[in-house]
Amino acid sequence: MQFSNVSMILAILSIVTSNVSKACQPLYSGMVCADMIGGCLAYSERGYCNTEYIVREYCKKSCGLC
């Protein structure tokens, strides 16, 4: 692997790690707990929080993830 490829991979990993850290912060850290799309409560009531990744990603409040 060339040096430039290693640098690029390290830069990408740094960004991903930073975003994961932000997403996993506890509620008391000041993170806003909210749904990002409409229909989240209905999706949650139908059990989609347990089966659909995209629902968990965009419906954190209704799914009880924050």
CSV table of C-alpha atoms in Angstrom, one decimal:
chain,number,residue,atom,x,y,z
A,1,MET,CA,0.0,0.0,0.0
A,2,GLN,CA,1.3,3.4,-0.9
A,3,PHE,CA,1.9,6.1,1.7
A,4,SER,CA,-0.8,8.3,0.2
A,5,ASN,CA,-3.4,5.5,0.5
A,6,VAL,CA,-2.5,5.0,4.2
A,7,SER,CA,-2.9,8.7,4.9
A,8,MET,CA,-6.2,8.8,3.2
A,9,ILE,CA,-7.5,5.7,5.1
A,10,LEU,CA,-6.3,7.3,8.4
A,11,ALA,CA,-8.1,10.5,7.6
A,12,ILE,CA,-11.3,8.6,6.8
A,13,LEU,CA,-11.0,6.6,10.0
A,14,SER,CA,-10.5,9.8,12.0
A,15,ILE,CA,-13.7,11.3,10.6
A,16,VAL,CA,-15.7,8.1,11.1
A,17,THR,CA,-14.4,7.7,14.7
A,18,SER,CA,-15.3,11.3,15.5
A,19,ASN,CA,-18.9,10.9,14.1
A,20,VAL,CA,-19.4,7.6,16.0
A,21,SER,CA,-18.2,9.3,19.3
A,22,LYS,CA,-20.7,12.1,18.8
A,23,ALA,CA,-23.6,9.7,18.1
A,24,CYS,CA,-22.8,7.6,21.2
A,25,GLN,CA,-22.7,10.5,23.7
A,26,PRO,CA,-25.1,10.1,26.6
A,27,LEU,CA,-28.2,12.3,26.8
A,28,TYR,CA,-26.8,14.4,29.6
A,29,SER,CA,-23.9,15.6,27.4
A,30,GLY,CA,-26.2,18.2,25.8
A,31,MET,CA,-27.1,16.1,22.8
A,32,VAL,CA,-30.5,16.9,21.4
A,33,CYS,CA,-32.8,13.9,21.5
A,34,ALA,CA,-35.1,14.2,18.5
A,35,ASP,CA,-36.6,12.3,15.5
A,36,MET,CA,-35.3,13.5,12.2
A,37,ILE,CA,-38.3,12.4,10.0
A,38,GLY,CA,-42.0,12.3,10.3
A,39,GLY,CA,-43.8,9.1,11.2
A,40,CYS,CA,-41.3,7.9,13.8
A,41,LEU,CA,-43.9,7.3,16.5
A,42,ALA,CA,-45.9,5.1,14.2
A,43,TYR,CA,-42.8,3.2,13.1
A,44,SER,CA,-41.9,2.7,16.7
A,45,GLU,CA,-45.3,1.4,17.6
A,46,ARG,CA,-45.1,-1.1,14.7
A,47,GLY,CA,-41.8,-2.5,16.1
A,48,TYR,CA,-39.6,-1.2,13.3
A,49,CYS,CA,-37.1,0.1,15.8
A,50,ASN,CA,-36.1,-3.5,16.4
A,51,THR,CA,-35.9,-4.6,12.8
A,52,GLU,CA,-35.0,-1.6,10.6
A,53,TYR,CA,-31.6,0.1,10.8
A,54,ILE,CA,-32.8,3.2,9.0
A,55,VAL,CA,-35.6,3.7,11.5
A,56,ARG,CA,-33.2,3.5,14.4
A,57,GLU,CA,-30.9,6.0,12.6
A,58,TYR,CA,-33.6,8.7,12.0
A,59,CYS,CA,-36.0,8.0,14.9
A,60,LYS,CA,-33.8,8.0,17.9
A,61,LYS,CA,-36.3,9.7,20.2
A,62,SER,CA,-39.3,7.5,19.3
A,63,CYS,CA,-37.0,4.4,19.4
A,64,GLY,CA,-35.8,5.3,22.9
A,65,LEU,CA,-32.2,5.5,21.8
A,66,CYS,CA,-31.3,8.8,23.5
